[in-house]
């Protein structure tokens, strides 16, 4: 057995050699065209590169290497992936197929409007969908991920305040349950952050809020439903308080999967909201992006939206004159400006547009209904096993505290789940819950899968009950065991380097 | 035949499942689960059309796609920061394997080694391509990379002024302004031949080759910056770096770039991947994710996200950036492209771009009424002053089935920025010349 | 720039590798390794063009593809055994995953469970679709399946005559002749309403729906065959089987079919997959591969190739067939399509084909000069007698941007076999009607 | 540890549930269009199906299931796969991309020639390539795999004999080393088979051949290079003998990878040859097909080729008249007829055409040179470990006999290789070599991979030396261990059935 493992380790190591370690002088992975133009003189040699070190590998070697790498991953396509706050739902391949259609994939962002009417129409219609879903006045698809949406969103608030001559308002309130991007975005936008606690029911603490509602108040960033998986019942009152104090309300809509067709954030009083298309609208997460984080605003903030945004023109143009194209891309009048090289991650937008169009209005309700049903089912089935810090109905996800059983802390339970073929929940977030396990099943998982997951957690709990130390060494059956993160940070090795 | 009521092909819960789960939960209906929402706002009218079948929707979307006049069907001479390069057919099926496509940020490294090691390759290849010491795991795009570089330079130097050379992509300059403005950082423009910086300048931002396709003296600019105690941040075209001196050899402190040129489809603007590289000493000021190499409990090599205390999920408002979801998959795509092209292929392709662009430029300069207003060395892009306004030229080209260059008449009289890459055949170039020759 | 000498992107041996391996082997050159070939024939001139780059070749092949007047760009009403059905986008990326695409016949079951279990699914789904007891792992195509069914029937009955109903696809009948002729099996034609068979007939071969799209009385034909001690072999359209009585309910002994209808692209004729199902009792006479369920040494379920003593690699000239490489991957494709459509989807699609075809047929029959020469029930195909020769009609349709039906004027005056499936919209059908109405 | 395995086994089992076992009433995996035509009357209910049992599963479930299944496979994309006689080389994805181009993928085989000129041109040019590679007069792309090529090929021989009035010639000679399809095909073509031994050098035994060269002789089927991996040096003399005796020579060209550009079988005297595009020309094997097995014939046999074949017409057609299309599909004058529903596996043909076009003439030589180099390298490196029944230079593959070491027979070595991450060689074939291990590396594997493979075989040999019984239980680390094939055959379970 020892010999067996040794060999296999060597073999596994071999399969993971880096590209530069596989490189051999003279190999190539591409068939290259020859030049078909007369030879042109080269620039002065002093301008030219010498000594470019890149791999020399064949196409087949790249295929075998990347294919093997892929198999080391858990993914939605292979495993239940209940990573809370991330909405790891099934990503339809049809969306991918549409993004690969040549007329979209090879359209160039700097082409004149008249040449890209099809692409801009997609953007325009997606803006309309998102406005309808959020109940807002306008939308911008420019933000390239949720965090950039937040930044852009709070920048519209800042711009509106500045326009009103209220440049002194620089205080941004952020609940203690918020995702880390919220305070980071607020800081990037030049706000200072004041944290607001949650109350015993997990809603925002209105008393604490009232205390901060002063002349420095720029606004508040509230996640609805919150990262506790709860619909914040104080949202309307919160909006009233903030508005009365002269501030704006930013809605982090990353968890919109729970609310599709159930409520429009605009109706509750939110002034600006971002959506994560790579969560709610099924565009694949890609191991950490790309995403898209469009924002929707009410009338007041709309002039400040980042851009360009898609607009629909009424056709003018007399005879003989060239007609203006129907759809256009324009910067809103007082835009906070461009936040990326082009008008958005079009390929991601197109996937989301495809998804919404296919499922339609009814499909939106199916999503939220089943997402919330699945989460509440897990809540009920797992409440014996773990502490439930806020004992009430949840929305799309449920946050437990794994404090009950010694030896079965959030980390150990998570690691052991991997052996059972389940990706771990989000752990140790939100920060207000000790030993947090944040579980988001999504609507695309079946009851059988949820039951198997419940069984696995029950088994793991029993393992810890039998032997308090057992889980500390999990996982046992993954391609690698626990990794030394301290060593990684102490002597960072961030790239291959030629040895010696 | 009866209309089949719509059933989502993506949702496994059946009516039976729902009934049994509701019973377990102890509520009577799915609607009840939403009781926390104030009744007056619950279940609003949602004006989104009825569900469509994949077949019908495909038909509609393909028709929309064909309403684009696109480079899949027409020769294109448009670049301006986004380039048509030929990507080998093998990249897409490999990179879009479900295990890469549908996983998320590798928070559980034991079951994410594929993404982690792939990102490590991206960091290696981009660092080597730019001749820089370290690279992060990728940013949103080239423009936001440069903006984050400016912020990082301000953090490092403790200064709050940014000089942008006026040959930087104007969109990039706008993004720099949007990012720096709120932090009270002052942005000012300088000419490429500027020899002085304002006091308290944190960094100079350059582009290489510049927005008009030409190679500036990067090393001299680095000296200018360093003399003033500022950093030099340069946005580089990674394809050009296979031909021209690397920023790492020109004293550059932070080298960013648009990774799209590494075989990523234009897709009307994204998704792309921002390259972000810098000197080792600035490591802890880097925005974005970093993957590091380490060992597991049995001594096996493995990879993890590292130096996370720079990041938002730990440092919140004190983080080096707010970036969370980035563009890992596009980074993987760029890495696969770069590996396939490799040491010989990438310079070969860069060489083809150079050759073809220079052939085109040379011939256009000979046409009556046309001239090249800029002197110097260019890579694959160049500005042409046309006998007519650039917009008219663009329309004439379109009528001839050609996608023309960018209108830069705000900077050069009747100026059009043309781009020629390896995907343009001599026939296509000659076709362009032909149409141009007809415009007088 | 210097021409880079061609280096194959598929071959890893470098010059150094070759030198060291040649040294190990003890020869001076690669050429020497071919010394066994008589010198006068060694290294002949090979007149094959120079290597091409992927980019250039793609351009050429895409241009060739556009020289086809194809259903990707034009409405098509052509069927005749190969059908345009809509295949969900998810099938291709799933089935063409490298692990399925680039593996071979599962000779080592321990590392081939994917292919084996996938094939087991194919066997299950086809058997269920046809209502038959067993299915094999798939044959080359529908035509050769029917031919192998005839051979199998001769083996089972020990007889050497085959009756082919004259409404069977004429190409299929030709393949039956090519397969049976060499074995001194006599093939004779019968009419659909025949009530007698020649003595010593091994089997009757039918098609369901028949070549002209109409449903024959399969059960009655089975009785006719059985009365004569013959078997009834029927080639069935799997899509139609989601609507019409299954062969298994009609006394059929061997039911074959063209699996292409299960979402496989037409691809100008292949690759497809032949379906081959039969009664349990004939199991050991089956041609082709079979996958069976079993257990491993630890009692875990697994799958293996089974009943191999029927096959050529063991029985050589005594095998039930010579088939070796078959069409496993297309079987997997058909299985994935069938699973996605499922219990409700497949009948729904079949229903759409029926509805649209009947709408079209009804309207055409009303046009002056047109009639439907066949009476009875049809599925998605029907013959139209036109006012002009079918070839002229086809050309007129082509000029209007429509792919017309098959010319069957050898059987019906000015006959055209039209096919309408779920992919044809009402607009397309109305367009067809319009053009037809203009032909007088 | 026990608990660990039990859980994992249950989990693994769960992931392998069959589609029908996953099925739940009311699920669906497809979004279906509604009817857009007026409702039509249905036929009599007696004609209609009831009780169709098919799965009810979502798209996401199908994705997760098939993705998991795929990961249970070894494949060229993931592992070295030295399966002798099968040429498991790298399959370029570019070929796949070209086969998916809509103008090809949606072309219908029954369209009139004038509508499918692009497709027929591809076929015509591929025929030309194959004729050039084999040195023959004509080619037919109709055969759908190698075995069907053999059948078609010997049928052309039969047709030629019959035409000559030599219907008595029904004896087909087949060397004892031949692939099983050769005798099976001969039998299907109505020949009786006589086996011819190989001589001590592994060539065909000419004396034995001469004894059979009588008035009943129809021909011989010779594999060149043979399944022993040897270039049969008696081929020319063999052709002479057979021809003199009035017979024809069939060449099984499945191993053509060795000979590309090195010799043309037509020059040696072969009358008809088949090629396996799924071997030599890199079209993927797909877990057992699809393939394509075109045949090439000399002048005498060409009129009998199966069809239709692609032809190139000289354009005629006066003014006003419609010109005949340039390319056509026609049955050769005395064709043995159609052997499939259409003119061939076009999608496979297109992939092979793409491959040959990309690599060009020089690429063909690179293939054979490196394939033969790699095989001879393995021969030299492994000859200490195993018996070499024919000790001479090999072509594309090398056949060893694993008789040397007790406990390390061909089966055990093969199974243990799987643990090392290598697919097994072809074992127990050809039949003339006891304990045969038939290893074909192909040109797309690197020296590093070959060296690792050699090392693995060396380790395995050492394992057997240490403990004669050890290998008998291999493999240890595969998704399943050795399977009970006897039970499978005794009580065949060939499909899912509802229980009880
Ligand atoms: C609640 C919440 N807000 C914001 C974000 C940030 O979105 P992104 O990762 O797209 O930047 C996330 C996700 O990571 C989130 O879960
Ligand atoms: C030498 C030889 N001949 C013929 C064949 C039969 O080819 P196919 O499997 O394509 O029918 C094979 C392969 O299996 C083979 O190796």
mmCIF file of C-alpha atoms in Angstrom, chain C residues 291-431:
data_model
loop_
_atom_site.group_PDB
_atom_site.id
_atom_site.type_symbol
_atom_site.label_atom_id
_atom_site.label_comp_id
_atom_site.label_asym_id
_atom_site.label_seq_id
_atom_site.Cartn_x
_atom_site.Cartn_y
_atom_site.Cartn_z
ATOM 1 C CA UNK C 291 -23.266 -3.331 -22.402
ATOM 2 C CA UNK C 292 -24.373 -5.212 -19.323
ATOM 3 C CA UNK C 293 -24.665 -4.379 -15.678
ATOM 4 C CA UNK C 294 -22.601 -6.276 -13.132
ATOM 5 C CA UNK C 295 -20.636 -5.777 -9.904
ATOM 6 C CA UNK C 296 -16.987 -5.319 -9.057
ATOM 7 C CA UNK C 297 -14.972 -7.237 -6.485
ATOM 8 C CA UNK C 298 -16.343 -4.961 -3.771
ATOM 9 C CA UNK C 299 -19.926 -5.386 -4.845
ATOM 10 C CA UNK C 300 -20.254 -1.988 -6.471
ATOM 11 C CA UNK C 301 -22.393 -1.689 -9.554
ATOM 12 C CA UNK C 302 -20.456 -1.355 -12.763
ATOM 13 C CA UNK C 303 -20.895 -1.923 -16.467
ATOM 14 C CA UNK C 304 -19.014 -4.083 -18.971
ATOM 15 C CA UNK C 305 -19.149 -5.114 -22.586
ATOM 16 C CA UNK C 306 -20.930 -8.426 -22.492
ATOM 17 C CA UNK C 307 -21.956 -11.423 -24.593
ATOM 18 C CA UNK C 308 -18.803 -10.771 -26.558
ATOM 19 C CA UNK C 309 -18.602 -14.284 -27.979
ATOM 20 C CA UNK C 310 -21.005 -13.035 -30.672
ATOM 21 C CA UNK C 311 -18.379 -10.600 -31.888
ATOM 22 C CA UNK C 312 -15.637 -10.565 -34.479
ATOM 23 C CA UNK C 313 -12.706 -10.155 -32.144
ATOM 24 C CA UNK C 314 -13.570 -13.495 -30.552
ATOM 25 C CA UNK C 315 -15.527 -15.444 -33.126
ATOM 26 C CA UNK C 316 -13.843 -14.023 -36.221
ATOM 27 C CA UNK C 317 -15.537 -15.461 -39.326
ATOM 28 C CA UNK C 318 -18.296 -16.973 -37.188
ATOM 29 C CA UNK C 319 -19.306 -13.694 -35.575
ATOM 30 C CA UNK C 320 -22.852 -12.363 -35.824
ATOM 31 C CA UNK C 321 -21.447 -9.330 -37.660
ATOM 32 C CA UNK C 322 -18.138 -7.733 -38.559
ATOM 33 C CA UNK C 323 -19.010 -4.485 -36.776
ATOM 34 C CA UNK C 324 -16.271 -3.159 -34.489
ATOM 35 C CA UNK C 325 -16.026 0.645 -34.273
ATOM 36 C CA UNK C 326 -19.618 1.767 -34.270
ATOM 37 C CA UNK C 327 -21.126 5.102 -33.260
ATOM 38 C CA UNK C 328 -21.006 5.208 -29.472
ATOM 39 C CA UNK C 329 -20.703 8.974 -29.277
ATOM 40 C CA UNK C 330 -23.753 9.614 -31.414
ATOM 41 C CA UNK C 331 -25.623 7.126 -29.266
ATOM 42 C CA UNK C 332 -24.653 9.186 -26.259
ATOM 43 C CA UNK C 333 -25.845 12.311 -28.056
ATOM 44 C CA UNK C 334 -29.195 10.685 -28.828
ATOM 45 C CA UNK C 335 -29.476 9.514 -25.217
ATOM 46 C CA UNK C 336 -28.776 13.001 -23.878
ATOM 47 C CA UNK C 337 -31.333 14.510 -26.246
ATOM 48 C CA UNK C 338 -33.940 11.919 -25.299
ATOM 49 C CA UNK C 339 -33.331 12.399 -21.589
ATOM 50 C CA UNK C 340 -33.677 16.178 -21.860
ATOM 51 C CA UNK C 341 -36.867 15.971 -23.877
ATOM 52 C CA UNK C 342 -38.105 13.200 -21.672
ATOM 53 C CA UNK C 343 -41.504 11.771 -21.094
ATOM 54 C CA UNK C 344 -43.365 14.971 -21.924
ATOM 55 C CA UNK C 345 -41.038 16.751 -24.259
ATOM 56 C CA UNK C 346 -40.607 14.065 -26.853
ATOM 57 C CA UNK C 347 -44.354 13.553 -27.392
ATOM 58 C CA UNK C 348 -44.753 17.316 -27.422
ATOM 59 C CA UNK C 349 -42.198 17.693 -30.209
ATOM 60 C CA UNK C 350 -43.713 14.782 -32.128
ATOM 61 C CA UNK C 351 -47.085 16.465 -31.723
ATOM 62 C CA UNK C 352 -45.735 19.718 -33.128
ATOM 63 C CA UNK C 353 -44.354 17.912 -36.171
ATOM 64 C CA UNK C 354 -47.723 16.287 -36.724
ATOM 65 C CA UNK C 355 -49.634 19.531 -36.287
ATOM 66 C CA UNK C 356 -47.456 21.596 -38.556
ATOM 67 C CA UNK C 357 -47.204 18.948 -41.243
ATOM 68 C CA UNK C 358 -50.983 18.550 -41.273
ATOM 69 C CA UNK C 359 -51.500 22.273 -41.423
ATOM 70 C CA UNK C 360 -49.145 22.449 -44.406
ATOM 71 C CA UNK C 361 -50.636 19.422 -46.151
ATOM 72 C CA UNK C 362 -54.166 20.644 -45.683
ATOM 73 C CA UNK C 363 -53.373 24.034 -47.164
ATOM 74 C CA UNK C 364 -51.376 22.621 -50.063
ATOM 75 C CA UNK C 365 -54.214 20.249 -50.951
ATOM 76 C CA UNK C 366 -56.423 23.311 -51.365
ATOM 77 C CA UNK C 367 -54.095 24.944 -53.874
ATOM 78 C CA UNK C 368 -55.225 24.574 -57.470
ATOM 79 C CA UNK C 369 -53.169 21.970 -59.314
ATOM 80 C CA UNK C 370 -51.925 20.242 -56.169
ATOM 81 C CA UNK C 371 -53.184 17.066 -54.551
ATOM 82 C CA UNK C 372 -52.106 14.489 -52.001
ATOM 83 C CA UNK C 373 -51.978 11.198 -53.871
ATOM 84 C CA UNK C 374 -51.827 9.003 -50.751
ATOM 85 C CA UNK C 375 -54.711 8.385 -48.382
ATOM 86 C CA UNK C 376 -54.272 7.524 -44.748
ATOM 87 C CA UNK C 377 -52.545 8.734 -41.643
ATOM 88 C CA UNK C 378 -49.191 10.426 -41.923
ATOM 89 C CA UNK C 379 -46.826 11.772 -39.313
ATOM 90 C CA UNK C 380 -44.654 14.649 -40.523
ATOM 91 C CA UNK C 381 -44.119 13.768 -44.183
ATOM 92 C CA UNK C 382 -46.470 13.501 -47.109
ATOM 93 C CA UNK C 383 -46.344 13.337 -50.870
ATOM 94 C CA UNK C 384 -47.685 16.162 -52.983
ATOM 95 C CA UNK C 385 -48.447 15.886 -56.668
ATOM 96 C CA UNK C 386 -47.484 19.221 -58.163
ATOM 97 C CA UNK C 387 -48.677 20.968 -61.296
ATOM 98 C CA UNK C 388 -45.098 20.927 -62.648
ATOM 99 C CA UNK C 389 -42.253 18.377 -62.446
ATOM 100 C CA UNK C 390 -40.856 18.180 -58.922
ATOM 101 C CA UNK C 391 -37.409 19.233 -60.063
ATOM 102 C CA UNK C 392 -38.761 22.472 -61.465
ATOM 103 C CA UNK C 393 -40.682 23.082 -58.287
ATOM 104 C CA UNK C 394 -37.513 22.493 -56.293
ATOM 105 C CA UNK C 395 -35.620 25.051 -58.388
ATOM 106 C CA UNK C 396 -38.378 27.634 -58.017
ATOM 107 C CA UNK C 397 -38.370 27.084 -54.271
ATOM 108 C CA UNK C 398 -34.602 27.436 -54.162
ATOM 109 C CA UNK C 399 -34.852 30.738 -56.000
ATOM 110 C CA UNK C 400 -37.250 31.844 -53.287
ATOM 111 C CA UNK C 401 -34.724 30.807 -50.642
ATOM 112 C CA UNK C 402 -36.447 27.555 -49.647
ATOM 113 C CA UNK C 403 -35.122 24.006 -49.581
ATOM 114 C CA UNK C 404 -37.850 21.895 -51.152
ATOM 115 C CA UNK C 405 -38.779 18.271 -50.643
ATOM 116 C CA UNK C 406 -37.494 15.138 -52.306
ATOM 117 C CA UNK C 407 -38.377 14.397 -55.884
ATOM 118 C CA UNK C 408 -40.419 11.165 -55.865
ATOM 119 C CA UNK C 409 -41.782 11.481 -59.357
ATOM 120 C CA UNK C 410 -40.611 7.945 -60.058
ATOM 121 C CA UNK C 411 -43.480 6.843 -57.809
ATOM 122 C CA UNK C 412 -46.019 9.634 -58.018
ATOM 123 C CA UNK C 413 -46.680 11.954 -60.918
ATOM 124 C CA UNK C 414 -44.816 15.200 -60.274
ATOM 125 C CA UNK C 415 -44.452 13.876 -56.760
ATOM 126 C CA UNK C 416 -42.575 15.739 -54.076
ATOM 127 C CA UNK C 417 -42.069 14.320 -50.583
ATOM 128 C CA UNK C 418 -42.402 17.212 -48.160
ATOM 129 C CA UNK C 419 -41.435 17.175 -44.516
ATOM 130 C CA UNK C 420 -42.475 19.638 -41.822
ATOM 131 C CA UNK C 421 -41.111 19.457 -38.306
ATOM 132 C CA UNK C 422 -41.195 21.553 -35.178
ATOM 133 C CA UNK C 423 -38.385 23.726 -36.504
ATOM 134 C CA UNK C 424 -40.590 25.074 -39.286
ATOM 135 C CA UNK C 425 -42.536 28.120 -38.186
ATOM 136 C CA UNK C 426 -45.960 28.950 -39.525
ATOM 137 C CA UNK C 427 -44.320 31.852 -41.337
ATOM 138 C CA UNK C 428 -42.002 29.459 -43.105
ATOM 139 C CA UNK C 429 -44.891 27.184 -44.019
ATOM 140 C CA UNK C 430 -46.914 30.100 -45.295
ATOM 141 C CA UNK C 431 -43.901 31.176 -47.319
#
